[in-house]
Coordinates of C-alpha atoms in Angstrom, one line a residue:
M28 CA 167.7 -37.6 -129.8
P29 CA 166.4 -35.0 -132.2
L30 CA 164.6 -36.1 -135.3
L31 CA 166.8 -36.2 -138.5
S32 CA 165.8 -34.7 -141.8
R33 CA 165.0 -37.2 -144.5
R34 CA 168.0 -35.9 -146.6
L35 CA 170.4 -36.2 -143.7
R36 CA 169.0 -39.7 -142.8
A37 CA 169.5 -40.8 -146.4
A38 CA 173.1 -39.6 -146.4
L39 CA 173.8 -41.5 -143.2
L40 CA 172.2 -44.7 -144.5
A41 CA 174.2 -44.5 -147.7
T42 CA 177.4 -44.6 -145.8
A43 CA 176.4 -47.1 -143.2
S44 CA 177.8 -50.6 -142.9
A45 CA 175.7 -53.5 -143.9
T46 CA 173.6 -53.4 -140.8
L47 CA 170.3 -51.7 -140.3
V48 CA 170.5 -48.1 -139.3
A49 CA 167.9 -46.7 -137.0
A50 CA 165.9 -43.9 -138.5
T51 CA 163.5 -41.5 -136.8
L52 CA 161.3 -44.2 -135.4
P53 CA 161.6 -44.1 -131.6
A54 CA 162.3 -47.3 -129.6
P55 CA 161.5 -50.0 -132.2
E56 CA 160.7 -53.3 -130.6
P57 CA 160.9 -56.8 -132.2
L58 CA 157.7 -58.8 -132.4
G59 CA 156.8 -62.4 -133.2
I60 CA 153.8 -64.6 -133.7
G61 CA 154.7 -66.6 -130.6
D62 CA 156.3 -69.7 -132.2
R63 CA 157.6 -71.8 -129.2
L64 CA 161.0 -72.4 -130.9
F65 CA 161.5 -69.1 -132.6
P66 CA 159.5 -66.5 -130.5
E67 CA 160.5 -63.4 -132.5
L68 CA 160.0 -65.0 -136.0
G69 CA 157.0 -63.8 -138.0
N70 CA 155.0 -60.8 -137.3
P71 CA 151.4 -60.2 -136.2
G72 CA 148.8 -57.9 -137.8
Y73 CA 149.0 -58.7 -141.5
D74 CA 148.9 -61.5 -144.0
V75 CA 151.3 -61.4 -146.9
L76 CA 149.7 -62.3 -150.2
A77 CA 152.7 -61.8 -152.6
Y78 CA 156.4 -60.8 -152.7
D79 CA 158.0 -59.2 -155.7
I80 CA 161.8 -59.2 -155.1
A81 CA 164.4 -57.7 -157.4
F82 CA 168.1 -58.5 -156.9
T83 CA 171.0 -56.9 -158.8
Y84 CA 174.1 -59.1 -158.6
H85 CA 177.4 -57.2 -159.4
G86 CA 179.5 -60.2 -160.3
S87 CA 181.0 -60.8 -156.9
N88 CA 179.6 -63.2 -154.3
T89 CA 181.1 -61.2 -151.4
K90 CA 179.6 -57.8 -152.3
P91 CA 176.1 -56.8 -151.3
L92 CA 173.4 -57.1 -153.9
D93 CA 171.1 -54.1 -154.5
A94 CA 167.5 -55.1 -153.9
V95 CA 164.0 -53.9 -153.9
T96 CA 161.4 -56.0 -152.0
K97 CA 157.7 -55.3 -152.6
I98 CA 155.2 -56.9 -150.3
R99 CA 151.5 -57.0 -151.1
A100 CA 149.6 -57.8 -147.9
R101 CA 146.3 -57.3 -146.1
T102 CA 146.0 -56.1 -142.5
T103 CA 144.4 -58.5 -140.0
A104 CA 144.5 -56.1 -137.1
P105 CA 144.8 -52.3 -136.7
L106 CA 148.4 -51.2 -137.3
D107 CA 150.4 -48.1 -136.5
R108 CA 153.7 -49.9 -136.9
I109 CA 154.6 -52.8 -139.2
N110 CA 157.3 -55.2 -138.2
L111 CA 159.3 -57.1 -140.9
D112 CA 161.9 -59.7 -140.3
F113 CA 165.2 -58.5 -141.8
A114 CA 168.7 -58.9 -140.4
R115 CA 171.5 -58.5 -142.9
G116 CA 171.5 -55.5 -145.2
A117 CA 171.3 -51.7 -145.3
V118 CA 167.8 -50.2 -145.7
H119 CA 167.8 -47.2 -147.9
G120 CA 164.1 -46.4 -147.8
V121 CA 160.6 -47.7 -147.1
E122 CA 157.2 -46.8 -148.5
V123 CA 153.8 -47.9 -147.2
N124 CA 150.9 -47.6 -149.6
G125 CA 152.9 -45.3 -151.8
L126 CA 153.9 -42.9 -149.0
T127 CA 157.4 -42.6 -147.5
A128 CA 157.6 -44.2 -144.1
D129 CA 160.0 -43.8 -141.1
F130 CA 161.7 -47.0 -140.0
G131 CA 164.2 -48.3 -137.4
S132 CA 165.5 -51.7 -136.3
K133 CA 165.8 -53.8 -133.2
R134 CA 167.6 -57.2 -133.2
E135 CA 166.3 -59.0 -136.3
D136 CA 163.2 -56.8 -137.0
L137 CA 162.8 -53.9 -139.4
V138 CA 160.1 -51.7 -137.7
V139 CA 158.2 -49.4 -140.0
Q140 CA 156.0 -46.5 -138.9
A141 CA 152.9 -46.4 -141.0
P142 CA 152.2 -42.9 -142.4
R143 CA 148.7 -43.2 -141.0
S144 CA 146.9 -45.7 -138.8
L145 CA 145.7 -48.7 -140.7
P146 CA 142.4 -50.5 -139.8
A147 CA 142.0 -54.3 -140.0
G148 CA 141.1 -55.7 -143.4
V149 CA 142.7 -53.1 -145.8
P150 CA 145.4 -53.5 -148.4
L151 CA 148.9 -53.1 -147.3
N152 CA 151.6 -52.5 -149.9
I153 CA 155.2 -52.1 -148.6
T154 CA 158.3 -51.3 -150.7
V155 CA 161.8 -51.7 -149.1
R156 CA 164.9 -50.5 -150.9
H157 CA 167.8 -52.4 -149.4
T158 CA 171.0 -54.4 -149.9
S159 CA 171.3 -58.1 -149.5
D160 CA 174.6 -59.1 -148.0
P161 CA 176.1 -62.6 -148.8
S162 CA 179.2 -62.1 -146.7
G163 CA 178.0 -63.5 -143.4
S164 CA 178.7 -66.8 -141.9
G165 CA 177.2 -69.7 -143.8
D166 CA 176.4 -71.4 -140.5
D167 CA 173.4 -69.1 -140.0
G168 CA 172.0 -69.6 -143.5
G169 CA 170.7 -67.2 -146.1
W170 CA 172.9 -66.8 -149.1
V171 CA 175.3 -69.7 -149.8
R172 CA 178.4 -68.6 -151.7
T173 CA 179.3 -71.0 -154.5
A174 CA 182.5 -71.3 -156.7
D175 CA 180.8 -69.1 -159.3
G176 CA 178.0 -67.2 -157.6
L177 CA 175.2 -67.7 -155.0
A178 CA 172.3 -69.9 -154.0
M179 CA 169.9 -69.7 -151.1
A180 CA 169.5 -71.9 -148.0
N181 CA 166.9 -70.2 -145.8
Q182 CA 165.8 -73.0 -143.5
A183 CA 164.8 -72.6 -140.8
D184 CA 164.9 -68.9 -140.0
A185 CA 167.3 -67.4 -142.5
A186 CA 165.2 -65.9 -145.3
H187 CA 165.2 -62.6 -143.5
R188 CA 168.9 -62.5 -143.9
V189 CA 168.3 -62.2 -147.6
F190 CA 165.1 -60.1 -147.9
P191 CA 162.6 -58.5 -145.6
G192 CA 159.4 -60.2 -145.0
N193 CA 157.2 -62.2 -142.7
D194 CA 159.6 -65.1 -142.2
H195 CA 157.5 -67.8 -140.8
P196 CA 156.1 -70.8 -142.7
S197 CA 152.6 -70.1 -141.4
D198 CA 152.4 -67.0 -143.8
K199 CA 152.8 -68.5 -147.3
A200 CA 152.6 -66.2 -150.3
Y201 CA 153.2 -66.1 -154.1
F202 CA 156.6 -64.9 -155.2
T203 CA 158.0 -63.1 -158.2
F204 CA 161.8 -62.9 -158.5
R205 CA 163.7 -60.5 -160.9
I206 CA 167.4 -61.1 -160.9
T207 CA 169.8 -58.9 -162.8
A208 CA 173.3 -60.3 -163.4
P209 CA 176.2 -60.0 -165.8
E210 CA 175.2 -61.5 -169.1
K211 CA 177.7 -64.3 -168.9
L212 CA 175.9 -65.8 -165.8
T213 CA 172.6 -67.6 -165.5
A214 CA 170.0 -66.8 -162.9
V215 CA 167.3 -69.3 -161.9
A216 CA 164.6 -69.1 -159.2
A217 CA 161.7 -71.0 -157.8
G218 CA 158.7 -71.2 -160.1
L219 CA 158.5 -70.9 -163.9
P220 CA 160.4 -68.4 -166.2
A221 CA 158.3 -65.3 -166.9
G222 CA 160.7 -63.3 -169.1
K223 CA 164.3 -62.4 -169.8
T224 CA 165.5 -58.9 -170.8
R225 CA 169.0 -57.9 -171.8
R226 CA 170.3 -54.4 -171.2
G227 CA 173.9 -53.6 -172.0
A228 CA 176.1 -56.1 -170.3
T229 CA 173.4 -57.5 -168.0
T230 CA 170.4 -59.7 -168.2
T231 CA 167.3 -59.6 -166.0
W232 CA 165.6 -63.0 -165.4
T233 CA 162.1 -63.1 -164.1
Y234 CA 160.4 -66.1 -162.4
R235 CA 157.0 -66.6 -160.8
T236 CA 155.5 -69.2 -158.5
E237 CA 152.1 -70.6 -159.3
H238 CA 151.6 -71.8 -155.8
P239 CA 152.1 -70.1 -152.4
M240 CA 155.5 -70.6 -150.8
A241 CA 156.9 -70.2 -147.3
T242 CA 159.9 -67.8 -147.1
E243 CA 162.2 -70.5 -145.9
L244 CA 161.7 -72.4 -149.2
A245 CA 162.6 -69.6 -151.5
Q246 CA 165.4 -70.3 -154.0
V247 CA 167.5 -68.1 -156.2
S248 CA 170.7 -69.3 -158.0
I249 CA 173.2 -67.1 -159.8
G250 CA 176.2 -68.6 -161.5
S251 CA 178.0 -70.1 -164.5
S252 CA 175.2 -72.7 -164.8
T253 CA 173.6 -74.9 -167.4
V254 CA 169.9 -75.5 -167.2
L255 CA 168.9 -78.9 -168.4
H256 CA 165.3 -79.7 -169.4
R257 CA 163.4 -82.9 -169.5
T258 CA 159.8 -84.0 -169.0
G259 CA 158.2 -85.7 -166.0
P260 CA 154.8 -87.3 -165.4
H261 CA 151.8 -85.7 -167.1
G262 CA 154.1 -83.5 -169.1
L263 CA 155.5 -81.8 -166.0
P264 CA 158.5 -79.6 -166.9
V265 CA 161.6 -80.8 -165.1
R266 CA 164.6 -78.5 -165.1
D267 CA 168.0 -79.0 -163.4
V268 CA 170.5 -76.3 -162.7
V269 CA 174.1 -77.5 -162.6
P270 CA 177.6 -76.0 -162.9
A271 CA 178.3 -75.9 -166.7
A272 CA 181.6 -77.8 -166.4
D273 CA 179.9 -80.7 -164.6
R274 CA 177.0 -81.3 -166.9
K275 CA 178.1 -84.7 -168.2
K276 CA 179.3 -85.9 -164.8
L277 CA 176.0 -85.2 -163.2
E278 CA 173.6 -86.4 -165.9
P279 CA 173.5 -90.1 -164.7
W280 CA 171.9 -88.9 -161.5
L281 CA 169.7 -86.1 -162.8
K282 CA 168.1 -88.3 -165.4
K283 CA 166.5 -90.4 -162.6
T284 CA 164.2 -87.6 -161.5
P285 CA 161.2 -88.3 -163.8
A286 CA 161.1 -91.9 -162.6
Q287 CA 161.4 -90.8 -159.0
L288 CA 158.5 -88.4 -159.5
E289 CA 156.5 -91.3 -160.9
W290 CA 157.4 -93.4 -157.8
M291 CA 156.3 -90.7 -155.4
E292 CA 153.1 -90.1 -157.3
E293 CA 152.3 -93.9 -156.8
Q294 CA 152.7 -93.4 -153.1
V295 CA 150.8 -90.2 -152.3
G296 CA 149.2 -88.8 -155.5
R297 CA 150.0 -86.2 -158.1
Y298 CA 153.0 -83.9 -157.8
P299 CA 151.7 -80.6 -156.3
F300 CA 153.7 -77.9 -158.1
E301 CA 154.3 -76.4 -161.6
T302 CA 157.8 -77.7 -162.1
Y303 CA 160.6 -79.6 -160.3
G304 CA 164.3 -80.1 -160.6
V305 CA 167.6 -80.3 -158.8
L306 CA 170.0 -77.4 -158.2
V307 CA 173.6 -78.5 -157.8
A308 CA 175.7 -75.9 -156.1
D309 CA 179.5 -76.0 -156.4
S310 CA 179.9 -75.4 -152.7
P311 CA 181.0 -77.5 -149.7
I312 CA 177.6 -77.5 -148.0
G313 CA 177.0 -80.6 -145.9
F314 CA 173.3 -80.8 -146.5
A315 CA 170.5 -81.0 -149.1
L316 CA 167.5 -78.7 -148.9
E317 CA 163.9 -78.9 -150.2
T318 CA 163.6 -75.4 -151.7
Q319 CA 160.3 -75.3 -153.5
T320 CA 160.3 -76.7 -157.0
L321 CA 164.2 -76.7 -157.0
S322 CA 165.9 -78.9 -154.4
L323 CA 169.4 -77.8 -153.4
F324 CA 172.3 -80.2 -153.2
G325 CA 176.1 -79.7 -152.9
K326 CA 178.1 -81.0 -155.9
S327 CA 180.1 -83.4 -153.8
F328 CA 177.0 -85.3 -152.8
F329 CA 176.9 -86.6 -156.4
T330 CA 180.6 -86.9 -157.1
E331 CA 181.8 -88.5 -153.8
P332 CA 182.7 -92.1 -154.9
G333 CA 182.1 -93.5 -151.4
Y334 CA 178.3 -93.0 -151.5
P335 CA 176.4 -96.1 -152.6
K336 CA 174.0 -95.6 -155.5
W337 CA 171.0 -96.5 -153.5
Y338 CA 171.9 -94.0 -150.8
V339 CA 172.3 -91.1 -153.3
E340 CA 169.0 -91.9 -154.9
S341 CA 167.2 -92.3 -151.6
V342 CA 168.3 -88.8 -150.4
M343 CA 167.1 -87.4 -153.7
I344 CA 163.7 -89.0 -152.8
H345 CA 163.9 -87.4 -149.4
E346 CA 164.1 -83.9 -150.9
L347 CA 161.5 -84.8 -153.5
T348 CA 159.1 -86.0 -150.8
H349 CA 159.3 -82.6 -149.1
Q350 CA 157.6 -81.0 -152.1
W351 CA 154.4 -82.7 -150.7
F352 CA 155.3 -82.8 -147.0
G353 CA 156.7 -79.5 -145.9
D354 CA 156.4 -77.4 -149.1
S355 CA 152.9 -78.0 -150.3
V356 CA 151.7 -78.8 -146.8
S357 CA 153.8 -76.5 -144.6
P358 CA 154.1 -76.6 -140.8
A359 CA 151.9 -74.1 -139.0
S360 CA 154.7 -73.9 -136.3
W361 CA 158.2 -75.2 -136.1
S362 CA 157.1 -77.7 -133.5
D363 CA 155.3 -79.4 -136.4
L364 CA 158.6 -80.0 -138.1
W365 CA 158.3 -83.8 -137.5
L366 CA 155.6 -83.9 -140.1
N367 CA 158.1 -82.7 -142.7
E368 CA 161.2 -84.7 -141.8
G369 CA 159.4 -87.8 -140.6
H370 CA 157.6 -88.2 -143.9
A371 CA 160.7 -87.4 -146.0
S372 CA 162.7 -90.0 -144.0
W373 CA 159.8 -92.5 -144.3
Y374 CA 159.7 -92.4 -148.1
E375 CA 163.5 -92.3 -148.3
A376 CA 163.6 -95.5 -146.3
R377 CA 161.0 -97.2 -148.4
Y378 CA 162.7 -96.2 -151.6
A379 CA 166.0 -97.4 -150.3
E380 CA 164.5 -100.8 -149.5
E381 CA 163.3 -101.2 -153.1
N382 CA 166.6 -100.1 -154.6
G383 CA 169.3 -101.9 -152.8
G384 CA 169.4 -100.5 -149.3
G385 CA 168.4 -102.2 -146.1
T386 CA 164.9 -103.2 -145.3
L387 CA 162.5 -100.7 -143.8
E388 CA 161.9 -103.0 -140.8
R389 CA 165.6 -103.2 -140.1
R390 CA 166.0 -99.4 -140.2
M391 CA 163.0 -98.9 -138.0
R392 CA 164.2 -101.5 -135.5
E393 CA 167.5 -99.7 -135.3
A394 CA 165.7 -96.4 -134.8
Y395 CA 163.6 -97.9 -132.0
K396 CA 166.8 -98.9 -130.2
L397 CA 168.1 -95.4 -130.3
S398 CA 164.7 -93.6 -129.9
D399 CA 164.8 -93.0 -126.1
G400 CA 168.3 -91.5 -126.4
W401 CA 167.2 -89.2 -129.2
R402 CA 164.2 -88.1 -127.1
A403 CA 166.5 -87.4 -124.1
D404 CA 168.9 -85.4 -126.2
G405 CA 166.3 -83.3 -128.2
G406 CA 162.8 -83.8 -126.9
P407 CA 160.0 -85.9 -128.3
P408 CA 159.1 -85.6 -132.0
A409 CA 156.2 -83.1 -131.7
H410 CA 157.6 -81.1 -128.8
P411 CA 161.3 -80.7 -129.6
D412 CA 163.8 -78.8 -127.6
G413 CA 164.7 -75.4 -129.0
P414 CA 167.9 -75.0 -131.0
A415 CA 171.1 -74.4 -129.1
P416 CA 172.1 -70.7 -128.8
G417 CA 173.9 -69.6 -132.0
Q418 CA 173.2 -73.0 -133.6
K419 CA 169.8 -72.7 -135.3
L420 CA 170.4 -75.9 -137.4
S421 CA 170.7 -78.0 -134.2
L422 CA 166.9 -78.2 -134.4
F423 CA 167.4 -80.8 -137.1
R424 CA 168.3 -83.7 -134.8
P425 CA 167.9 -87.5 -135.3
V426 CA 164.6 -87.4 -133.5
M427 CA 163.3 -85.2 -136.3
Y428 CA 164.3 -87.8 -139.0
D429 CA 164.3 -91.5 -138.3
G430 CA 162.8 -90.8 -134.8
S431 CA 159.8 -89.2 -136.5
A432 CA 159.6 -91.8 -139.3
L433 CA 159.4 -94.3 -136.5
V434 CA 156.1 -92.7 -135.4
L435 CA 154.7 -93.3 -138.9
Y436 CA 155.9 -96.9 -138.8
A437 CA 154.1 -97.4 -135.5
L438 CA 151.0 -95.7 -136.9
R439 CA 150.9 -98.0 -139.9
Q440 CA 151.3 -101.0 -137.5
E441 CA 148.5 -99.6 -135.4
I442 CA 145.9 -98.8 -138.1
G443 CA 147.0 -101.1 -141.0
E444 CA 148.5 -100.4 -144.4
E445 CA 145.3 -99.6 -146.2
A446 CA 144.2 -97.0 -143.7
F447 CA 147.7 -95.6 -143.5
D448 CA 148.0 -95.2 -147.3
R449 CA 144.6 -93.5 -147.4
L450 CA 145.7 -91.1 -144.6
E451 CA 148.8 -90.1 -146.5
R452 CA 146.9 -89.4 -149.8
T453 CA 144.1 -87.5 -147.9
W454 CA 146.6 -85.4 -145.9
V455 CA 148.4 -84.0 -148.9
R456 CA 145.2 -83.5 -150.8
V457 CA 143.2 -81.7 -148.1
H458 CA 146.0 -79.4 -147.0
R459 CA 147.6 -78.7 -150.4
D460 CA 149.0 -75.1 -150.7
S461 CA 148.3 -74.4 -147.0
T462 CA 149.7 -75.0 -143.5
A463 CA 148.7 -77.7 -141.0
T464 CA 149.3 -78.7 -137.5
T465 CA 150.1 -81.9 -135.6
A466 CA 146.6 -81.8 -134.3
D467 CA 145.3 -81.7 -137.8
F468 CA 147.2 -84.8 -138.6
T469 CA 146.2 -86.8 -135.5
R470 CA 142.5 -85.7 -136.0
L471 CA 142.6 -86.9 -139.6
A472 CA 144.3 -90.2 -138.7
S473 CA 141.6 -90.9 -136.0
G474 CA 138.8 -90.2 -138.6
I475 CA 140.3 -92.5 -141.2
A476 CA 141.0 -95.2 -138.6
G477 CA 137.5 -94.9 -137.3
R478 CA 138.6 -94.7 -133.6
D479 CA 140.2 -92.2 -131.3
L480 CA 144.0 -92.4 -131.5
S481 CA 144.7 -89.7 -128.9
A482 CA 146.4 -92.0 -126.5
F483 CA 148.5 -93.6 -129.2
F484 CA 149.7 -90.2 -130.4
D485 CA 150.2 -88.8 -126.9
G486 CA 152.8 -91.4 -126.2
W487 CA 154.5 -91.5 -129.6
L488 CA 154.6 -87.7 -130.2
Y489 CA 155.0 -86.3 -126.7
G490 CA 156.2 -89.0 -124.5
K491 CA 159.6 -88.9 -122.7
N492 CA 160.0 -92.6 -123.5
T493 CA 159.2 -94.5 -126.7
P494 CA 156.0 -96.6 -126.3
P495 CA 156.0 -100.3 -127.2
M496 CA 156.0 -101.0 -130.9
P497 CA 152.7 -102.4 -132.1
G498 CA 153.2 -105.9 -133.6
H499 CA 156.8 -106.1 -132.3
P500 CA 156.7 -106.7 -128.5
D501 CA 160.3 -107.9 -128.7
W502 CA 161.7 -104.6 -129.8
S503 CA 163.5 -102.7 -127.1
S504 CA 165.1 -99.2 -126.7
A505 CA 168.4 -98.6 -125.1
K506 CA 167.9 -96.4 -122.1
P507 CA 170.0 -93.2 -122.2
A508 CA 172.8 -92.9 -119.7

């Protein structure tokens, strides 16, 4: 195929559908960093330091947003091509270190030809002008359409359906969001406000994170929202974002957050970020999500009369716990997911026990009964089976939740409560604002226990069958059919 002129290519891109259009780059190929569960996710050769993402919302949650994503990075290996994860939007132009660059696409990668070869260890600045399309199926994540706008649900591998980047939790970075929307709407994002500018009938809202964040934890909300402010421990700013019409109805739940923050700080130490709050989306999502500094919940979770009070509060604790386990300390690979969900389920269960739910021991005994079946269905906690084709969220199975909390219960039984509490506090302190592996956790546990726990962890994290529960020789697991 002959090379196209830049002018002709721009014309073709402007009229393309909301899929990436191949430019002059020959034979682009997707890359990945070799994650066992998502082999084409993430990209080698560079480390992202910061994202600056501008979205322009045109008042409809079915129309593409105009966007500019700026990436400040540093090369870690020589590069002629730069792969970015990006799968849902039209790309109008790319610049690398201020120079126009050719680009193409393959599957879920945007492949950029560097204007000149880049050695390792040099600055890499990428600007992508693109659209961000919210009209895709909600089953595969990215933008979530609400009754009055949009929110984000990027876990596990959906951030690149919103903006181009290095979409793997091992490459955390600082974020700046600039959201332009009609003046009647409110835009909120992860981090703290950094300015608001009105121009004509639109307002541009700017937010910045003070701590690095994984792409899957990014959050932007646009809608007819009210932002409620209160104060948490140590003067922490707490802000909740709710549909304006539901402010009074939701307040009895939202006012519990400062006390919940205090409870979690008693368990593991000081809250790790600059702000916290709850984002309530008027959308029929069937999940909650620990987006950094602003946890996402569907409105019906708080308004459904059938949910017991203790249950609602314990799920709020689950997402809050993730701010330590999963957000501040992020998984180095998706096989380390048990560290996120196991800890969140652990503190959820402990909070429920203290606030009207069943006892922790009863919940763990029930989990033990089911554990062998969970392992047969989805693999052991630290070596889970991959998600089903076309069902990425199937990775989030019972073995990741109570099946992994059960590992922590067994560990506390094995090393004692004092050593376990010290392990939890040390873990989130040592690995704050970084990523960590299962091996890091087991190594730290052995050090704090003062003995080698390799055999214990081999069985509990990787075994086909659930090992005997320390201290409970009478517990039994139902064998899978």
